[in-house]
Amino acid sequence: MDDEYGDADDVLVALATAQANPAPQPQPRPAPRIQQPTPQRLDRAPPSNASGSGPPKVVQPTPQALPARGSGSSILVSPRQKGNPVLACLKSIPWEFSDIPADYGLGLTTCALFLSLKYHRLHPEYIYTRIRNLQGKYNLRILLTLVDIPNHEDALRELSKASLVNNVTVILAWSAAEAARYLELYKSYEHAGFSAIRGQQATGYAERLVEFVTVPRNINKADAVALVSTFGSLRHAVNADPEQVAVVGGWGEKKVKAWCKAVEEPFRARKAAKRRAPGAASVGSSSKTKCAGADPEEQEGAAEALAAAAAEVEAEFAMGDNQAVPARGLLTTAAAPARKEDQLSDGIAAALARLREKG
C-alpha cells in the first residue's frame, strides 16, 4: 500500500514541477529578405559614354504607332430601337445596345437611321431633326426606310429630295427581315475593299476579247473563240455579213441575229433631236427671194452657199449633239465617202432640190 501511494505521490510531484517550470518553446525563424533584381535592357546594350565622365546618356524609346481602334464585331443599337421587330431578325451578326446618336452603328464611319413611313406620316418633322443632329459625325449616313403604307410615292419623293440635300443614302425595305439583312450586309462589309464587290476584271487580251464578244446573252465563250478563229480578227468579225457569220460552227439563227444587232447598234442609245440651226430658215428664205428674180448664175451661187451652210450645220450636229455612230462604221477599214445629200437633213435636202429645179 505504501509503495502504491508513494508512486502516486511521485507522479503528482512531477506534474506540479512541470507546470511550474514549462519547457521553452522554439522561436520561429525570420523570413529571408527578398532581393529585387537590377533592371536590364534586353533589346540593346546601354550606350557607352565617349568622354568617360559623367552619367550615361538616357535614350528615349522610339514612339510606336498604335493600331486603329476597331468598332467591334457587333452592331451597335440605340435604346430608342427597343421593341423594333428588326432586332428580332438580326441573326447572323450579334448586336448590343449602346448610347449612339444614330439608331444603328455599322462601323466607325457608317450609321443608319430607321424610319417607318407609317410613323413618318404622323410625325413628318422627326426624321429631319435626326438627320440634322448627325451632321459631321459619320461619312456614310443611311436612311433605312420601311415601306409599310400603300400610298408611298409622295413620301418617298420628299425623302429623296431631303437625302440629296443632306448627303444621306436612302435604302428601301418592304419588311423587317429585309431591313435586318441590309444592316447585316453593311456590317459584314465594314472592312472590305472595293475589289471585294467590283468583281473579277479581265487582265489579258484574250480574256478581254472574249468578254467583249459575249456581251449578247446568246453568245458564250466557246462561240466567241470560234468567231474570232474563223475571221482571224475582231475587225473582220464585226464587218462580216450575217451570211458569213452563220457559217461559223455552233452559230445558229438566234446567235447571228444577236451579234449583228449588237454590232450595228449605235454606241449612244439616245439619238440627237433634229433641231433647226439658227439662221438656217433665214438663209433658205433669203435664197428663195434672191433666186426668184435673179439670173441662173446667181441662183447657182446661192445654191452653193446654201449647200456649204447645210454641210457646216450637219457637221456641228454630228460632233456636238451625241450623233449615234454604229460600231460597224467605226471599224471599217476603207469606208466609201458618203454623198453630201445623205449627210444633210430632210429640210435642207428639200430646199436644195427646189433650188436645182428652179436653176
Short mmCIF file of C-alpha atoms in Angstrom, two decimals:
data_model
loop_
_atom_site.label_atom_id
_atom_site.label_comp_id
_atom_site.label_asym_id
_atom_site.label_seq_id
_atom_site.Cartn_x
_atom_site.Cartn_y
_atom_site.Cartn_z
CA MET A 1 0.00 0.00 0.00
CA ASP A 2 2.79 2.39 0.90
CA ASP A 3 4.53 1.62 -2.38
CA GLU A 4 1.40 2.33 -4.39
CA TYR A 5 0.75 5.62 -2.64
CA GLY A 6 4.42 6.51 -2.91
CA ASP A 7 4.38 6.10 -6.70
CA ALA A 8 1.28 8.27 -6.95
CA ASP A 9 2.91 10.99 -4.93
CA ASP A 10 5.91 10.96 -7.22
CA VAL A 11 3.67 11.41 -10.28
CA LEU A 12 1.86 14.34 -8.71
CA VAL A 13 5.12 15.98 -7.76
CA ALA A 14 6.41 15.60 -11.30
CA LEU A 15 3.27 17.14 -12.78
CA ALA A 16 3.45 20.08 -10.39
CA THR A 17 7.07 20.65 -11.24
CA ALA A 18 6.34 20.55 -14.99
CA GLN A 19 3.56 23.10 -14.68
CA ALA A 20 5.74 25.40 -12.58
CA ASN A 21 8.69 25.22 -14.97
CA PRO A 22 7.35 24.84 -18.56
CA ALA A 23 9.77 23.82 -21.31
CA PRO A 24 10.99 26.66 -23.59
CA GLN A 25 9.20 26.83 -26.99
CA PRO A 26 11.30 27.06 -30.21
CA GLN A 27 11.36 30.58 -31.69
CA PRO A 28 10.24 30.98 -35.44
CA ARG A 29 12.94 31.87 -37.89
CA PRO A 30 12.72 35.33 -39.55
CA ALA A 31 11.67 35.33 -43.25
CA PRO A 32 14.56 35.81 -45.65
CA ARG A 33 14.76 39.24 -47.30
CA ILE A 34 13.88 39.21 -50.99
CA GLN A 35 16.43 40.97 -53.15
CA GLN A 36 14.90 42.59 -56.27
CA PRO A 37 16.97 42.11 -59.44
CA THR A 38 18.50 45.08 -61.17
CA PRO A 39 16.56 46.03 -64.38
CA GLN A 40 18.45 45.16 -67.55
CA ARG A 41 17.80 46.27 -71.18
CA LEU A 42 17.46 43.18 -73.29
CA ASP A 43 16.83 44.78 -76.69
CA ARG A 44 20.19 46.56 -76.92
CA ALA A 45 23.21 47.35 -74.82
CA PRO A 46 23.28 50.67 -72.98
CA PRO A 47 25.22 53.37 -74.84
CA SER A 48 28.78 53.87 -73.70
CA ASN A 49 29.92 57.29 -72.57
CA ALA A 50 32.55 58.53 -75.01
CA SER A 51 34.12 61.06 -72.65
CA GLY A 52 34.32 58.58 -69.79
CA SER A 53 32.99 61.07 -67.24
CA GLY A 54 29.50 61.87 -66.08
CA PRO A 55 26.35 59.74 -66.01
CA PRO A 56 25.39 57.76 -69.09
CA LYS A 57 23.06 59.43 -71.60
CA VAL A 58 19.45 58.36 -71.37
CA VAL A 59 17.98 57.34 -74.73
CA GLN A 60 14.24 57.70 -75.13
CA PRO A 61 12.45 54.84 -76.87
CA THR A 62 11.11 55.38 -80.39
CA PRO A 63 7.35 56.11 -80.42
CA GLN A 64 5.31 53.34 -81.99
CA ALA A 65 2.09 53.94 -83.94
CA LEU A 66 -0.84 52.26 -82.25
CA PRO A 67 -3.30 50.35 -84.44
CA ALA A 68 -6.63 51.99 -85.15
CA ARG A 69 -9.33 51.09 -82.71
CA GLY A 70 -11.92 48.83 -84.25
CA SER A 71 -15.64 49.17 -83.84
CA GLY A 72 -16.12 45.56 -82.77
CA SER A 73 -17.91 42.73 -84.47
CA SER A 74 -21.41 43.59 -83.28
CA ILE A 75 -23.98 46.10 -84.46
CA LEU A 76 -24.50 48.96 -82.03
CA VAL A 77 -28.18 49.68 -81.40
CA SER A 78 -29.59 52.79 -79.79
CA PRO A 79 -32.00 52.32 -76.86
CA ARG A 80 -34.59 54.15 -78.98
CA GLN A 81 -34.97 50.96 -81.02
CA LYS A 82 -36.25 48.79 -78.17
CA GLY A 83 -39.23 46.81 -79.40
CA ASN A 84 -38.36 47.25 -83.09
CA PRO A 85 -39.14 43.99 -84.97
CA VAL A 86 -35.93 44.46 -86.96
CA LEU A 87 -33.90 43.43 -83.91
CA ALA A 88 -35.58 40.02 -83.84
CA CYS A 89 -34.45 39.44 -87.44
CA LEU A 90 -30.75 40.16 -86.76
CA LYS A 91 -29.44 36.59 -86.57
CA SER A 92 -26.16 36.29 -88.47
CA ILE A 93 -24.38 39.19 -86.67
CA PRO A 94 -24.63 39.96 -82.92
CA TRP A 95 -25.90 43.30 -81.71
CA GLU A 96 -25.82 45.23 -78.44
CA PHE A 97 -27.33 48.40 -77.05
CA SER A 98 -25.12 51.48 -76.95
CA ASP A 99 -25.54 55.22 -76.44
CA ILE A 100 -25.02 56.45 -80.03
CA PRO A 101 -26.57 59.43 -81.85
CA ALA A 102 -27.83 57.21 -84.69
CA ASP A 103 -30.19 54.26 -84.50
CA TYR A 104 -27.66 51.66 -85.69
CA GLY A 105 -23.87 51.83 -85.64
CA LEU A 106 -22.46 49.80 -88.52
CA GLY A 107 -18.81 50.85 -88.17
CA LEU A 108 -16.58 53.75 -87.25
CA THR A 109 -17.78 55.83 -90.21
CA THR A 110 -21.16 54.24 -91.04
CA CYS A 111 -24.51 54.63 -89.31
CA ALA A 112 -28.16 54.07 -90.10
CA LEU A 113 -31.41 55.78 -89.17
CA PHE A 114 -34.58 53.71 -89.16
CA LEU A 115 -37.83 55.26 -90.38
CA SER A 116 -41.27 53.77 -90.82
CA LEU A 117 -43.41 55.56 -93.37
CA LYS A 118 -46.44 54.97 -91.19
CA TYR A 119 -44.71 56.89 -88.38
CA HIS A 120 -43.38 59.48 -90.83
CA ARG A 121 -46.91 60.24 -91.99
CA LEU A 122 -47.88 61.10 -88.38
CA HIS A 123 -44.64 62.88 -87.42
CA PRO A 124 -43.03 64.33 -90.56
CA GLU A 125 -40.59 66.55 -88.63
CA TYR A 126 -38.96 63.65 -86.73
CA ILE A 127 -36.57 62.40 -89.40
CA TYR A 128 -35.33 65.86 -90.38
CA THR A 129 -34.34 66.60 -86.78
CA ARG A 130 -32.47 63.28 -86.58
CA ILE A 131 -30.62 63.94 -89.82
CA ARG A 132 -29.64 67.43 -88.68
CA ASN A 133 -28.17 66.01 -85.45
CA LEU A 134 -25.90 63.65 -87.45
CA GLN A 135 -24.19 66.34 -89.50
CA GLY A 136 -20.42 65.88 -89.49
CA LYS A 137 -20.38 62.69 -87.37
CA TYR A 138 -20.33 59.92 -89.99
CA ASN A 139 -19.05 59.63 -93.53
CA LEU A 140 -21.88 57.33 -94.65
CA ARG A 141 -25.36 58.02 -93.29
CA ILE A 142 -28.06 55.56 -94.30
CA LEU A 143 -31.79 56.18 -94.03
CA LEU A 144 -33.28 52.69 -93.76
CA THR A 145 -36.91 53.25 -94.72
CA LEU A 146 -39.60 50.64 -94.08
CA VAL A 147 -42.36 50.98 -96.69
CA ASP A 148 -45.45 49.95 -94.74
CA ILE A 149 -48.15 52.17 -96.30
CA PRO A 150 -49.88 51.72 -99.69
CA ASN A 151 -49.59 55.30 -100.99
CA HIS A 152 -45.88 55.88 -100.54
CA GLU A 153 -44.92 57.79 -103.71
CA ASP A 154 -45.21 61.31 -102.28
CA ALA A 155 -43.41 60.44 -99.06
CA LEU A 156 -40.53 58.75 -100.89
CA ARG A 157 -40.22 61.67 -103.30
CA GLU A 158 -39.94 64.05 -100.35
CA LEU A 159 -37.35 61.85 -98.62
CA SER A 160 -35.32 61.57 -101.81
CA LYS A 161 -35.06 65.35 -102.10
CA ALA A 162 -34.04 65.64 -98.45
CA SER A 163 -31.40 62.92 -98.89
CA LEU A 164 -29.80 64.73 -101.82
CA VAL A 165 -29.58 67.97 -99.87
CA ASN A 166 -28.20 66.38 -96.67
CA ASN A 167 -25.96 63.73 -98.28
CA VAL A 168 -27.93 60.75 -96.96
CA THR A 169 -28.35 57.38 -98.68
CA VAL A 170 -31.95 56.10 -98.76
CA ILE A 171 -32.43 52.32 -98.62
CA LEU A 172 -35.97 50.96 -99.03
CA ALA A 173 -37.19 47.79 -97.34
CA TRP A 174 -40.62 46.22 -97.52
CA SER A 175 -40.28 44.00 -94.43
CA ALA A 176 -38.42 43.86 -91.15
CA ALA A 177 -36.39 40.87 -92.33
CA GLU A 178 -35.23 42.75 -95.41
CA ALA A 179 -34.22 45.75 -93.31
CA ALA A 180 -32.25 43.50 -90.97
CA ARG A 181 -30.50 41.92 -93.93
CA TYR A 182 -29.35 45.34 -95.13
CA LEU A 183 -27.89 46.09 -91.69
CA GLU A 184 -26.04 42.76 -91.64
CA LEU A 185 -24.60 43.34 -95.10
CA TYR A 186 -23.31 46.80 -94.25
CA LYS A 187 -21.71 45.50 -91.07
CA SER A 188 -20.15 42.45 -92.74
CA TYR A 189 -18.59 44.64 -95.47
CA GLU A 190 -17.25 47.20 -92.99
CA HIS A 191 -13.57 46.39 -93.67
CA ALA A 192 -13.98 45.09 -97.22
CA GLY A 193 -12.13 46.87 -100.01
CA PHE A 194 -13.53 47.95 -103.32
CA SER A 195 -12.07 44.85 -105.01
CA ALA A 196 -14.39 42.60 -102.99
CA ILE A 197 -17.51 43.99 -104.68
CA ARG A 198 -16.02 45.05 -108.01
CA GLY A 199 -15.77 41.54 -109.38
CA GLN A 200 -13.03 39.90 -111.37
CA GLN A 201 -11.58 42.03 -114.13
CA ALA A 202 -10.07 40.66 -117.33
CA THR A 203 -6.31 41.16 -117.44
CA GLY A 204 -5.13 39.62 -120.72
CA TYR A 205 -6.04 40.45 -124.29
CA ALA A 206 -7.75 37.10 -124.89
CA GLU A 207 -9.92 37.45 -121.81
CA ARG A 208 -10.97 40.98 -122.78
CA LEU A 209 -11.73 39.85 -126.31
CA VAL A 210 -13.96 37.03 -125.08
CA GLU A 211 -15.65 39.39 -122.62
CA PHE A 212 -16.40 41.84 -125.45
CA VAL A 213 -17.82 39.22 -127.80
CA THR A 214 -20.02 37.61 -125.12
CA VAL A 215 -21.92 40.82 -124.38
CA PRO A 216 -25.05 39.49 -126.17
CA ARG A 217 -26.81 36.96 -123.96
CA ASN A 218 -26.99 34.18 -126.55
CA ILE A 219 -23.22 34.07 -127.17
CA ASN A 220 -20.94 32.12 -124.82
CA LYS A 221 -17.16 31.82 -124.55
CA ALA A 222 -16.93 28.90 -126.98
CA ASP A 223 -18.86 30.88 -129.59
CA ALA A 224 -16.53 33.86 -129.10
CA VAL A 225 -13.44 31.73 -129.66
CA ALA A 226 -14.98 30.13 -132.76
CA LEU A 227 -15.96 33.53 -134.20
CA VAL A 228 -12.52 35.11 -133.81
CA SER A 229 -10.78 31.96 -135.02
CA THR A 230 -12.91 31.88 -138.18
CA PHE A 231 -12.41 35.53 -139.18
CA GLY A 232 -8.91 35.96 -137.79
CA SER A 233 -9.58 39.27 -136.03
CA LEU A 234 -12.35 41.13 -134.28
CA ARG A 235 -12.42 43.78 -137.02
CA HIS A 236 -13.31 41.25 -139.69
CA ALA A 237 -15.88 39.61 -137.41
CA VAL A 238 -17.63 42.94 -136.81
CA ASN A 239 -17.66 43.86 -140.52
CA ALA A 240 -18.83 40.41 -141.65
CA ASP A 241 -22.28 39.92 -143.20
CA PRO A 242 -24.91 37.78 -141.46
CA GLU A 243 -24.45 35.07 -144.10
CA GLN A 244 -20.75 34.87 -143.32
CA VAL A 245 -21.34 34.76 -139.56
CA ALA A 246 -23.84 31.93 -139.98
CA VAL A 247 -21.06 29.72 -141.40
CA VAL A 248 -19.23 29.70 -138.01
CA GLY A 249 -19.60 26.40 -136.19
CA GLY A 250 -22.12 26.47 -133.35
CA TRP A 251 -23.73 29.71 -134.53
CA GLY A 252 -27.42 29.43 -135.14
CA GLU A 253 -30.00 31.92 -136.29
CA LYS A 254 -30.55 33.45 -132.84
CA LYS A 255 -26.84 33.99 -132.22
CA VAL A 256 -26.32 35.53 -135.66
CA LYS A 257 -29.21 37.95 -135.12
CA ALA A 258 -27.98 38.88 -131.65
CA TRP A 259 -24.43 39.50 -132.90
CA CYS A 260 -25.44 41.55 -135.92
CA LYS A 261 -27.85 43.61 -133.83
CA ALA A 262 -25.13 44.31 -131.28
CA VAL A 263 -22.51 45.46 -133.81
CA GLU A 264 -24.96 47.55 -135.83
CA GLU A 265 -26.48 49.20 -132.76
CA PRO A 266 -25.35 52.80 -132.08
CA PHE A 267 -22.95 53.36 -129.23
CA ARG A 268 -25.22 56.09 -127.84
CA ALA A 269 -28.74 54.97 -127.19
CA ARG A 270 -30.30 58.45 -127.21
CA LYS A 271 -30.41 59.85 -130.70
CA ALA A 272 -29.89 63.54 -131.22
CA ALA A 273 -33.03 65.57 -131.73
CA LYS A 274 -33.38 67.17 -135.14
CA ARG A 275 -33.13 70.79 -134.21
CA ARG A 276 -33.03 73.61 -136.64
CA ALA A 277 -29.80 75.55 -136.80
CA PRO A 278 -30.05 79.29 -136.08
CA GLY A 279 -30.05 81.19 -139.32
CA ALA A 280 -30.97 78.20 -141.48
CA ALA A 281 -34.53 79.43 -142.04
CA SER A 282 -33.34 82.91 -142.86
CA VAL A 283 -30.77 81.52 -145.27
CA GLY A 284 -33.41 79.44 -147.04
CA SER A 285 -35.93 82.29 -147.27
CA SER A 286 -33.33 84.77 -148.44
CA SER A 287 -32.12 82.30 -151.04
CA LYS A 288 -35.65 81.82 -152.32
CA THR A 289 -36.10 85.58 -152.51
CA LYS A 290 -32.88 86.07 -154.36
CA CYS A 291 -33.45 83.17 -156.70
CA ALA A 292 -36.93 84.33 -157.69
CA GLY A 293 -35.69 87.32 -159.61
CA ALA A 294 -32.02 86.54 -160.23
CA ASP A 295 -30.23 85.09 -163.17
CA PRO A 296 -29.08 81.41 -163.28
CA GLU A 297 -25.52 82.29 -162.16
CA GLU A 298 -26.79 84.00 -159.00
CA GLN A 299 -29.13 81.07 -158.36
CA GLU A 300 -26.23 78.63 -158.69
CA GLY A 301 -24.12 80.71 -156.31
CA ALA A 302 -26.95 80.84 -153.76
CA ALA A 303 -27.39 77.07 -154.04
CA GLU A 304 -23.69 76.50 -153.38
CA ALA A 305 -23.78 78.84 -150.39
CA LEU A 306 -26.82 77.02 -149.00
CA ALA A 307 -25.12 73.67 -149.53
CA ALA A 308 -21.99 74.87 -147.71
CA ALA A 309 -24.07 76.18 -144.80
CA ALA A 310 -26.01 72.94 -144.63
CA ALA A 311 -22.78 70.92 -144.55
CA GLU A 312 -21.48 73.03 -141.66
CA VAL A 313 -24.73 72.61 -139.76
CA GLU A 314 -24.73 68.84 -140.22
CA ALA A 315 -21.07 68.64 -139.17
CA GLU A 316 -21.97 70.55 -135.99
CA PHE A 317 -24.82 68.13 -135.32
CA ALA A 318 -22.56 65.11 -135.81
CA MET A 319 -19.84 66.42 -133.46
CA GLY A 320 -21.85 68.06 -130.69
CA ASP A 321 -25.29 66.51 -130.43
CA ASN A 322 -24.48 62.92 -129.48
CA GLN A 323 -25.00 61.64 -133.01
CA ALA A 324 -25.19 57.85 -132.93
CA VAL A 325 -22.45 56.02 -134.79
CA PRO A 326 -22.65 52.24 -135.30
CA ALA A 327 -19.70 50.03 -134.41
CA ARG A 328 -19.52 48.58 -137.90
CA GLY A 329 -18.94 52.04 -139.39
CA LEU A 330 -16.13 52.78 -136.92
CA LEU A 331 -14.27 49.53 -137.56
CA THR A 332 -14.48 49.65 -141.36
CA THR A 333 -11.01 49.90 -142.84
CA ALA A 334 -11.84 51.60 -146.12
CA ALA A 335 -15.30 53.11 -145.89
CA ALA A 336 -16.65 54.76 -149.02
CA PRO A 337 -17.27 58.51 -148.65
CA ALA A 338 -20.94 59.25 -148.16
CA ARG A 339 -22.75 61.50 -150.55
CA LYS A 340 -23.44 65.07 -149.49
CA GLU A 341 -27.20 64.58 -149.90
CA ASP A 342 -27.11 61.66 -147.39
CA GLN A 343 -25.39 63.85 -144.80
CA LEU A 344 -27.97 66.63 -144.97
CA SER A 345 -31.23 66.78 -143.08
CA ASP A 346 -34.58 66.36 -144.82
CA GLY A 347 -35.49 70.06 -144.73
CA ILE A 348 -32.18 71.25 -146.19
CA ALA A 349 -32.21 68.49 -148.82
CA ALA A 350 -35.71 69.58 -149.90
CA ALA A 351 -34.56 73.19 -150.16
CA LEU A 352 -31.61 72.15 -152.33
CA ALA A 353 -33.89 70.12 -154.57
CA ARG A 354 -36.19 73.10 -155.11
CA LEU A 355 -33.18 75.30 -155.92
CA ARG A 356 -31.96 72.78 -158.50
CA GLU A 357 -35.38 72.64 -160.13
CA LYS A 358 -35.51 76.43 -160.39
CA GLY A 359 -31.95 76.60 -161.70
#
